[in-house]
XYZ file of C-alpha atoms in Angstrom:
659
model
C 54.564 128.434 81.415
C 50.937 129.169 80.599
C 51.467 129.075 76.829
C 53.374 125.761 77.001
C 50.713 124.129 79.164
C 47.714 125.259 77.110
C 46.128 122.730 74.768
C 44.777 123.858 71.358
C 41.174 123.434 72.558
C 41.782 125.867 75.457
C 43.974 128.358 73.568
C 41.318 131.003 72.899
C 39.912 130.942 76.447
C 43.390 131.030 78.032
C 44.591 133.930 75.884
C 41.475 135.956 76.727
C 41.920 135.240 80.437
C 45.645 136.093 80.436
C 44.936 139.364 78.631
C 42.215 140.290 81.135
C 44.459 139.388 84.085
C 47.333 141.496 82.787
C 45.121 144.545 82.890
C 44.554 144.097 86.627
C 47.336 145.505 88.790
C 48.850 143.320 91.500
C 47.391 145.761 94.023
C 43.902 145.118 92.659
C 44.442 141.362 92.681
C 45.718 141.312 96.267
C 42.925 143.609 97.465
C 40.175 141.670 95.698
C 39.357 138.721 97.952
C 35.808 138.349 96.625
C 36.133 137.654 92.926
C 36.721 134.105 91.721
C 38.048 133.725 88.192
C 40.207 131.229 86.325
C 40.573 129.044 83.251
C 41.573 125.414 82.659
C 44.753 124.972 80.589
C 43.778 121.527 79.341
C 46.957 120.033 80.863
C 47.488 117.769 83.869
C 50.336 117.403 86.347
C 51.168 113.978 87.767
C 51.125 113.545 91.541
C 54.529 111.895 92.199
C 53.203 109.832 95.131
C 49.829 108.608 93.868
C 50.566 108.933 90.120
C 47.115 110.522 89.707
C 46.587 113.330 87.153
C 45.945 116.785 88.659
C 44.296 119.429 86.419
C 46.330 122.619 85.910
C 44.314 125.844 86.062
C 45.278 129.495 85.734
C 43.949 131.759 88.503
C 44.845 135.364 89.237
C 44.724 134.923 93.025
C 47.996 132.957 92.774
C 50.687 135.651 92.862
C 54.012 135.306 91.083
C 55.909 136.574 94.106
C 54.616 133.782 96.347
C 56.957 130.775 96.219
C 57.348 129.654 92.614
C 54.147 131.297 91.450
C 52.453 127.877 91.254
C 50.608 126.187 94.117
C 49.080 122.798 94.842
C 45.495 123.649 95.716
C 43.992 121.944 98.777
C 40.414 123.257 98.726
C 39.379 121.502 101.932
C 42.125 123.306 103.878
C 42.523 126.734 102.223
C 39.622 129.179 101.894
C 40.657 130.745 98.568
C 41.266 127.311 97.081
C 37.865 126.311 98.496
C 36.059 129.237 96.826
C 37.829 128.496 93.528
C 36.820 124.817 93.644
C 33.219 125.706 94.525
C 33.004 128.204 91.679
C 34.296 125.747 89.054
C 32.641 122.658 90.536
C 35.963 120.959 91.300
C 36.186 118.211 93.957
C 36.719 119.287 97.576
C 38.255 116.276 99.287
C 38.640 116.077 103.076
C 42.253 115.315 104.022
C 41.903 114.738 107.786
C 39.210 113.183 109.932
C 39.086 116.382 112.023
C 37.912 118.720 109.267
C 34.351 119.965 109.704
C 31.678 121.939 107.809
C 33.337 121.432 104.410
C 29.956 122.019 102.798
C 30.265 125.644 103.970
C 33.964 126.580 104.160
C 37.541 125.307 104.275
C 38.920 123.951 107.554
C 42.709 124.524 107.858
C 43.132 122.484 111.046
C 46.111 120.112 111.153
C 44.627 118.105 114.004
C 43.313 114.574 113.573
C 44.616 111.909 111.193
C 44.898 111.859 107.424
C 42.246 110.280 105.210
C 41.904 109.952 101.415
C 45.708 110.180 101.254
C 46.893 106.614 100.556
C 50.494 106.549 101.805
C 49.809 108.605 104.936
C 46.281 107.480 105.838
C 45.853 107.185 109.611
C 48.926 109.306 110.427
C 49.118 112.619 112.302
C 50.624 115.710 110.661
C 54.054 115.137 112.266
C 54.066 111.424 111.416
C 52.946 112.099 107.844
C 55.557 114.813 107.376
C 58.416 112.514 108.365
C 57.106 109.598 106.302
C 56.620 111.660 103.121
C 60.099 113.210 103.355
C 61.638 109.756 103.768
C 59.607 108.370 100.839
C 60.482 111.282 98.520
C 64.185 111.013 99.381
C 64.187 107.243 98.789
C 62.640 107.771 95.338
C 64.914 110.719 94.451
C 61.914 113.040 94.132
C 62.868 115.560 96.788
C 64.908 116.255 99.870
C 63.944 117.315 103.373
C 65.068 120.736 104.531
C 64.584 122.602 107.813
C 63.737 126.304 107.501
C 64.377 128.401 110.612
C 62.195 131.475 110.967
C 63.293 134.393 113.125
C 62.239 137.953 112.514
C 65.221 139.682 110.988
C 66.512 142.397 113.321
C 67.661 145.013 110.792
C 69.400 147.501 113.051
C 70.596 150.407 110.905
C 68.104 153.063 109.784
C 68.701 155.705 107.131
C 66.757 158.398 108.938
C 67.438 161.234 111.381
C 65.390 160.360 114.454
C 67.044 157.626 116.468
C 70.131 157.062 118.562
C 73.314 157.650 116.513
C 75.375 154.471 116.174
C 78.567 154.925 118.272
C 80.860 154.145 115.334
C 83.457 156.248 113.535
C 85.669 155.487 110.528
C 89.424 155.765 110.327
C 91.171 154.931 107.053
C 88.091 152.998 105.921
C 87.853 150.833 109.076
C 85.081 151.048 111.675
C 85.907 151.735 115.333
C 83.778 152.058 118.441
C 83.470 155.495 120.045
C 85.210 155.650 123.453
C 82.844 155.274 126.389
C 84.058 158.593 127.777
C 82.748 160.326 124.633
C 79.205 158.968 124.989
C 76.431 159.853 124.512
C 76.545 161.080 120.929
C 74.045 163.904 120.527
C 72.164 164.246 117.240
C 73.510 167.240 115.328
C 71.238 169.934 113.944
C 70.532 169.653 110.214
C 68.688 171.834 107.705
C 66.055 169.228 106.756
C 65.311 165.643 107.636
C 65.763 164.166 104.188
C 68.550 162.172 102.523
C 71.281 164.207 100.874
C 71.246 164.888 97.157
C 73.952 162.220 96.781
C 71.883 159.578 98.575
C 73.418 159.649 102.056
C 71.169 159.402 105.147
C 69.928 162.690 106.685
C 72.887 162.841 109.095
C 75.034 163.423 106.012
C 73.634 166.977 106.039
C 75.348 167.802 109.357
C 78.047 170.460 109.052
C 81.470 169.753 110.619
C 80.116 166.723 112.505
C 83.267 164.685 113.126
C 84.488 162.428 115.886
C 87.156 164.311 117.826
C 87.050 166.843 115.035
C 88.496 164.670 112.261
C 86.891 161.217 111.838
C 83.594 160.561 110.016
C 80.739 159.237 112.118
C 78.460 156.413 110.971
C 75.472 158.154 109.361
C 72.862 155.498 110.181
C 70.806 155.639 113.373
C 69.384 152.899 115.558
C 65.809 151.667 115.032
C 62.920 152.713 117.244
C 62.980 149.423 119.107
C 66.597 150.000 120.244
C 65.753 152.672 122.803
C 62.355 151.191 123.505
C 63.979 147.890 124.486
C 65.393 149.404 127.690
C 63.772 152.802 128.293
C 61.514 151.387 131.032
C 64.673 150.658 133.034
C 65.874 154.251 132.601
C 62.565 155.547 133.988
C 63.611 154.057 137.336
C 66.643 156.368 137.577
C 66.497 159.040 134.835
C 69.060 161.491 136.270
C 71.856 159.044 137.038
C 75.033 160.126 135.202
C 77.031 157.056 136.257
C 74.790 154.134 135.259
C 71.620 153.619 133.215
C 69.979 152.536 136.495
C 71.480 152.179 139.952
C 71.370 148.873 141.808
C 69.221 150.435 144.519
C 66.645 151.835 142.085
C 66.511 148.565 140.101
C 65.969 146.550 143.286
C 63.246 148.964 144.446
C 61.239 149.134 141.196
C 62.086 145.644 139.904
C 60.381 144.491 136.681
C 57.406 145.826 134.711
C 54.125 144.730 136.319
C 51.915 145.170 133.260
C 52.578 145.620 129.550
C 49.615 146.574 127.383
C 49.737 146.703 123.602
C 48.367 145.277 120.373
C 49.306 141.699 119.549
C 51.440 142.599 116.521
C 53.273 145.438 118.245
C 53.780 143.473 121.442
C 55.228 140.512 119.566
C 57.768 142.642 117.744
C 58.672 144.837 120.689
C 58.674 142.318 123.525
C 60.768 139.863 121.541
C 63.669 142.306 121.314
C 63.097 143.945 124.694
C 63.484 140.495 126.248
C 66.724 139.904 124.306
C 68.143 143.137 125.716
C 66.975 142.432 129.264
C 68.450 138.917 129.367
C 71.707 140.285 127.927
C 71.816 142.829 130.770
C 70.998 140.013 133.200
C 74.008 138.048 131.911
C 76.141 141.123 132.616
C 74.767 141.293 136.166
C 73.158 144.703 135.603
C 69.544 143.671 136.314
C 68.190 141.111 138.754
C 64.868 139.785 137.417
C 64.327 136.609 135.432
C 61.873 138.174 132.954
C 61.324 141.876 132.168
C 57.500 141.837 131.961
C 55.225 140.112 134.468
C 51.873 140.432 132.724
C 50.812 141.112 129.143
C 47.395 142.301 127.972
C 46.823 142.512 124.220
C 44.083 144.946 123.364
C 41.883 143.559 120.628
C 42.250 144.721 117.080
C 39.897 147.417 115.794
C 38.011 146.054 112.818
C 37.069 148.466 110.072
C 33.927 148.595 108.008
C 35.196 148.240 104.452
C 33.333 149.345 101.336
C 33.512 147.734 97.900
C 32.850 148.772 94.329
C 32.144 146.160 91.647
C 33.950 146.319 88.314
C 32.781 144.392 85.261
C 35.527 142.090 84.010
C 35.431 142.776 80.278
C 37.753 141.568 77.519
C 38.483 143.832 74.529
C 39.780 143.115 71.027
C 41.922 145.884 69.595
C 42.320 146.421 65.831
C 45.221 148.774 65.171
C 48.573 149.017 63.477
C 50.109 149.113 66.934
C 51.973 145.837 67.460
C 52.186 145.788 71.226
C 49.130 145.174 73.386
C 50.836 147.020 76.260
C 51.377 150.046 74.000
C 47.661 150.026 73.318
C 46.721 150.017 77.016
C 46.053 153.763 76.936
C 43.297 153.110 74.361
C 41.370 150.624 76.480
C 38.023 151.946 77.637
C 37.732 153.076 81.249
C 36.366 150.669 83.836
C 32.646 150.067 84.297
C 31.371 149.758 87.871
C 27.967 148.395 88.814
C 26.056 149.417 91.934
C 25.471 146.782 94.619
C 21.692 146.865 94.266
C 21.900 146.239 90.513
C 24.520 143.534 91.034
C 22.249 141.728 93.492
C 19.383 141.839 90.971
C 21.671 140.540 88.216
C 22.851 137.623 90.336
C 19.235 136.875 91.279
C 18.458 136.536 87.546
C 16.386 139.716 87.145
C 15.722 139.892 83.380
C 15.471 143.680 83.085
C 18.771 144.195 84.947
C 20.529 141.618 82.761
C 19.279 143.421 79.636
C 20.349 146.789 81.076
C 23.938 145.580 81.606
C 24.117 143.968 78.165
C 22.882 147.138 76.484
C 25.304 149.274 78.481
C 28.254 147.125 77.343
C 26.984 146.977 73.765
C 26.809 150.760 73.430
C 29.948 151.471 75.424
C 32.754 150.924 72.844
C 31.025 152.986 70.156
C 30.808 155.930 72.506
C 34.419 155.373 73.491
C 35.647 155.284 69.899
C 34.218 158.743 69.274
C 36.424 160.040 72.066
C 39.620 158.366 70.805
C 39.636 158.071 67.023
C 42.041 155.855 65.130
C 41.726 152.705 67.218
C 38.798 150.332 66.848
C 37.897 148.503 70.055
C 35.174 145.910 70.393
C 34.249 143.999 73.501
C 34.066 140.232 73.407
C 30.418 139.274 73.910
C 29.566 138.961 77.573
C 31.922 139.417 80.508
C 33.759 137.264 83.030
C 31.915 138.264 86.219
C 32.739 141.090 88.573
C 35.744 142.158 90.638
C 35.081 143.534 94.118
C 37.591 146.314 94.870
C 38.092 148.151 98.154
C 37.214 151.837 97.999
C 38.299 154.606 100.380
C 35.633 154.939 103.087
C 36.195 158.706 103.182
C 34.247 159.061 99.906
C 31.394 156.806 101.075
C 28.578 157.785 103.428
C 25.998 155.254 104.572
C 27.217 152.998 101.718
C 26.439 155.633 99.059
C 29.569 156.565 97.111
C 30.452 159.994 95.759
C 31.176 159.033 92.148
C 33.027 162.251 91.289
C 35.253 161.846 94.347
C 35.896 158.251 93.242
C 37.047 159.441 89.810
C 39.455 161.866 91.512
C 40.656 159.207 93.977
C 42.771 157.138 91.589
C 44.163 158.224 88.199
C 43.259 154.883 86.568
C 39.600 155.449 87.489
C 39.408 159.043 86.210
C 37.047 158.192 83.330
C 35.126 155.409 85.063
C 31.533 154.738 84.071
C 28.804 153.621 86.461
C 25.709 151.471 86.203
C 23.803 153.102 89.051
C 20.561 152.462 90.902
C 17.398 153.784 89.302
C 17.698 156.973 91.395
C 21.179 157.653 89.982
C 23.110 156.786 93.119
C 25.891 154.211 93.513
C 25.589 151.774 96.438
C 28.741 150.072 97.737
C 28.992 146.649 99.298
C 30.448 146.390 102.790
C 32.183 143.977 105.130
C 33.771 144.120 108.588
C 37.464 143.186 108.436
C 40.861 144.219 109.781
C 41.378 147.972 109.662
C 44.364 148.705 107.430
C 45.587 151.150 104.796
C 45.500 148.413 102.140
C 41.743 148.091 102.588
C 41.195 151.880 102.597
C 39.030 151.474 105.720
C 41.120 153.378 108.264
C 39.137 155.955 110.236
C 41.295 159.109 110.352
C 41.496 160.201 114.021
C 42.249 163.821 113.077
C 38.980 164.086 111.142
C 37.020 162.448 113.976
C 38.571 164.751 116.582
C 37.779 167.812 114.465
C 34.182 166.665 114.167
C 33.435 165.182 117.602
C 36.344 166.091 119.911
C 39.194 164.050 121.398
C 37.177 162.948 124.438
C 34.401 161.538 122.272
C 36.930 159.542 120.233
C 38.623 158.268 123.396
C 35.315 157.279 125.021
C 34.005 155.589 121.894
C 37.137 153.477 121.510
C 36.672 152.204 125.066
C 32.925 151.796 124.637
C 33.317 149.538 121.572
C 33.699 146.340 123.601
C 35.906 144.339 125.994
C 39.536 145.417 125.893
C 41.004 142.118 124.680
C 38.383 141.311 122.029
C 38.295 142.328 118.351
C 35.913 145.260 117.933
C 34.142 146.472 114.780
C 34.449 150.214 114.163
C 31.431 152.198 113.059
C 31.902 155.954 112.892
C 28.150 156.530 113.131
C 28.363 155.314 116.757
C 30.434 158.386 117.629
C 27.347 160.579 117.682
C 25.902 158.679 120.674
C 29.036 159.219 122.761
C 29.152 162.870 121.691
C 25.542 163.288 122.872
C 26.472 161.788 126.246
C 29.251 164.358 126.735
C 26.842 167.195 125.883
C 24.368 165.818 128.421
C 27.141 165.705 131.050
C 27.993 169.338 130.228
C 24.344 170.351 130.733
C 24.398 169.033 134.324
C 26.819 171.916 134.983
C 25.384 174.412 132.462
C 21.622 173.828 132.163
C 20.833 177.163 130.479
C 22.652 179.772 128.405
C 25.978 178.010 128.922
C 26.376 179.527 132.403
C 27.699 177.458 135.304
C 24.751 176.657 137.577
C 26.215 174.333 140.227
C 24.658 174.686 143.693
C 25.854 173.789 147.191
C 22.560 172.166 148.197
C 22.625 168.874 150.065
C 22.268 165.777 147.857
C 19.117 163.655 148.009
C 19.221 159.871 148.629
C 18.330 159.204 144.951
C 21.212 161.411 143.749
C 23.688 159.785 146.141
C 22.537 156.359 144.992
C 23.152 157.231 141.313
C 26.631 158.587 142.155
C 27.774 155.703 144.347
C 26.584 153.075 141.874
C 28.889 154.753 139.349
C 31.808 155.000 141.832
C 31.526 151.304 142.730
C 31.319 150.134 139.104
C 34.128 152.409 137.851
C 36.483 151.223 140.606
C 35.748 147.551 139.898
C 36.014 148.013 136.136
C 39.389 149.769 136.260
C 40.833 146.895 138.308
C 39.444 144.415 135.739
C 40.426 146.531 132.695
C 36.750 146.473 131.743
C 36.553 150.016 130.411
C 33.586 149.557 128.085
C 31.207 148.820 130.979
C 32.493 151.904 132.854
C 31.445 154.128 129.956
C 28.016 152.487 129.980
C 27.787 153.136 133.746
C 28.616 156.834 133.274
C 25.860 157.131 130.676
C 23.328 155.571 133.041
C 24.435 157.838 135.919
C 24.195 161.007 133.817
C 20.737 159.989 132.559
C 19.550 159.369 136.130
C 20.968 162.692 137.391
C 19.429 164.529 134.418
C 16.020 163.029 135.263
C 16.525 164.145 138.896
C 17.435 167.678 137.669
C 20.623 167.472 139.726
C 23.114 170.370 139.588
C 24.710 169.889 143.014
C 28.437 170.159 143.744
C 28.303 167.236 146.195
C 27.356 164.969 143.284
C 28.983 166.570 140.249
C 32.446 167.057 141.755
C 33.104 163.353 142.510
C 31.395 162.415 139.222
C 33.917 164.611 137.362
C 36.820 162.823 139.089
C 35.687 159.301 138.151
C 35.014 160.335 134.553
C 38.339 162.206 134.170
C 40.480 159.207 133.080
C 37.993 158.585 130.264
C 37.223 162.163 129.156
C 40.213 164.135 130.482
C 39.765 167.345 128.484
C 36.146 167.972 129.428
C 36.723 166.833 133.026
C 39.687 169.226 133.390
C 37.586 172.149 132.171
C 34.675 171.314 134.494
C 37.073 170.822 137.414
C 38.539 174.288 136.889
C 35.025 175.774 136.618
C 34.232 174.210 139.998
C 36.973 176.419 141.480
C 39.958 174.058 141.581
C 43.494 174.764 140.462
C 43.830 173.936 136.729
C 45.581 170.604 136.258
C 44.890 169.406 139.800
C 42.216 166.841 138.868
C 44.970 164.321 138.043
C 45.946 164.396 141.727
C 42.414 164.489 143.133
C 41.483 161.629 145.453
C 39.259 158.988 143.886
C 35.819 159.138 145.580
C 35.223 156.538 148.287
C 32.321 154.177 147.670
C 29.840 153.925 150.555
C 27.525 150.908 150.583
C 24.899 152.677 152.710
C 23.828 154.854 149.781
C 22.796 151.794 147.774
C 20.563 150.384 150.491
C 16.924 150.571 149.435
C 14.435 152.115 151.899
C 11.564 150.372 150.111
C 11.056 147.671 147.488
C 8.389 147.274 144.805
C 7.027 143.714 144.893
C 5.196 142.234 141.867
C 1.962 140.615 143.104
C 0.866 137.459 141.219
C -2.330 135.420 141.452
C -1.932 131.754 140.497
C 1.337 132.646 138.717
C 0.055 135.658 136.735
C 1.348 139.108 137.655
C -1.563 141.455 138.398
C 0.076 144.516 139.941
C 2.706 145.858 142.331
C 2.858 146.892 145.997
C 5.597 148.789 147.847
C 6.958 147.551 151.191
C 9.720 148.689 153.512
C 13.023 147.003 152.681
C 13.152 145.578 156.208
C 9.570 144.184 156.111
C 9.261 140.509 157.099
C 7.237 137.916 155.143
C 4.394 137.739 157.689
C 3.778 141.512 157.548
C 3.907 141.508 153.738
C 1.395 138.635 153.572
C -0.996 140.434 155.951
C -0.905 143.650 153.878
C -1.423 141.794 150.601
C -4.491 139.946 151.906
C -5.979 143.243 153.115
C -5.278 145.122 149.878
C -7.537 146.246 147.045
C -5.510 144.180 144.588
C -6.406 140.995 146.527
C -10.063 141.968 146.648
C -10.095 142.573 142.885
C -8.261 139.431 141.666
C -9.197 136.815 144.251
C -12.710 136.731 142.777
C -14.170 136.387 146.282
C -12.164 133.228 147.038
C -10.012 132.711 150.105
C -6.242 132.431 149.700
C -5.027 128.824 149.909
C -1.411 129.901 150.143
C 0.704 133.078 150.016
C 4.323 132.693 148.860
C 6.638 135.619 149.743
C 10.118 135.712 148.216
C 11.892 138.430 150.292
C 13.001 141.362 148.146
C 11.596 139.756 144.971
C 7.896 138.963 144.621
C 4.620 137.660 146.129
C 2.433 134.879 144.655
C -1.093 134.260 145.944
C -2.704 130.854 145.293
C -6.537 131.054 145.352
């Protein structure tokens, strides 16, 4: 509809914008959440309720596959609409009295009551919804419709792995396999791919027939079929009569704790609950709900990197009639480094001239490479597009430009406006880790570089279990250093085991039992990040004490083993235990007596200013502490020959002398 809506005055601008937009793939447009671009068509739509004219703009963030491909922008309630309105100086009108900070960002809340909305002013969202539907129906402008949303449970899968569907075909009709013939075992096949004629992988099975003559269904069940009831089978895995006996089900009952990511848990628990309640209706299970407690671990946020492409428009002079046929002649993309982009946006004159000159000289150089087609850029450019780039080719925000050219075929001949030192700096942002944003940290690469225990520890060290956590691969080196320091408690020199059977000192026992106490409390609270911090502190303290004693290191290995199982298993075996036995080792018992302090350092203040410290027995009473302070050198030095008016002793904390 763009051509129909465009007025003559806007024709040139609209055609240039449409042409530029067509050259951006839908993948680029969906990935680019930073760039704001658009053009006014010159036309207006009429709001059917208020009869007010609404300007019609073209914008490439509105995707054809979303609804009708046209949207009513509400910049006060939608962030992309908000950024568009800000960029083009369009009005941003509050629509409810609950919206806040509209001078900074959109507020999508549906709380409060409507304002600036004539017919529905003063109404809540539900009230306004009902009133508008009624009004539109009365005026023959629309009709209310209820849309029900339930995740579609597509059951059949055209793949090999999965439970075979217990269905066979006889004369074109489907029948259920007899219960006596269950379970159906997956047949062996030559490769796990569809057949050459397009059948699922099970179509490759040789002589796989029901009772030797009927064709089986070739689809398998989805992953969530077995996973919807497998926890029940764990209760009684060897029972050949039932999936779980009554006795076992009554003994184990329901799942105490389910832990998983929010998206996975929603999809899995939804269907697992369907299955469980179905079994409950059949009288095969006895609980009311299958899962008693749910903990969603927070999402890992990735550190994304961005490159910045100049949005240029090109005029093509050729006998070719189709613009799309000429696409192969268009010059490669130009990318500008973040440092230069920042200078450009700050109005730096030399950077602006540099970009203009680069663009001016670019087509001529291009034409020499591809003779026969004359291409000239339209003066200037329509801003920049921020595109995600694979973090594997970026280190400390510096991008490998040759690797970038190899990364995507459409960027093979890309040109770069770099920093003065010839390097390309990427922008960055912390956002959801996903393949679409090219910011996924590959665990295989991290394990090869740092080890599985370091990866495991770092994931737990990132932050509280249930919170979103930003990933930064550079933080892995700190955890890796901790594991090396732990190793050196056992192997201080030449890699040889140097653990002694000497008795532990009070300081060593204190460091160990602080760690035991904290680890035990943290596991019960699912606070794993603070456990890792505690282990680091304990290892630092034991390193400073030059501790290599079995009485300390053996229990330390046990409490660390759930967090760094591979290293702990190796150390446990080196200490003389049966390999694999650490998983059954008794968790060390915390003893309060080892944390009791024999003495305490007291800060000594004069008239509220700290002047030094004195050490007293932990059991010392206030009167004895006061007597020692008044007889000390520190009192003689800072009292300036005056008598003490008052001595305030806070047991276990501090002393303040008033002179």
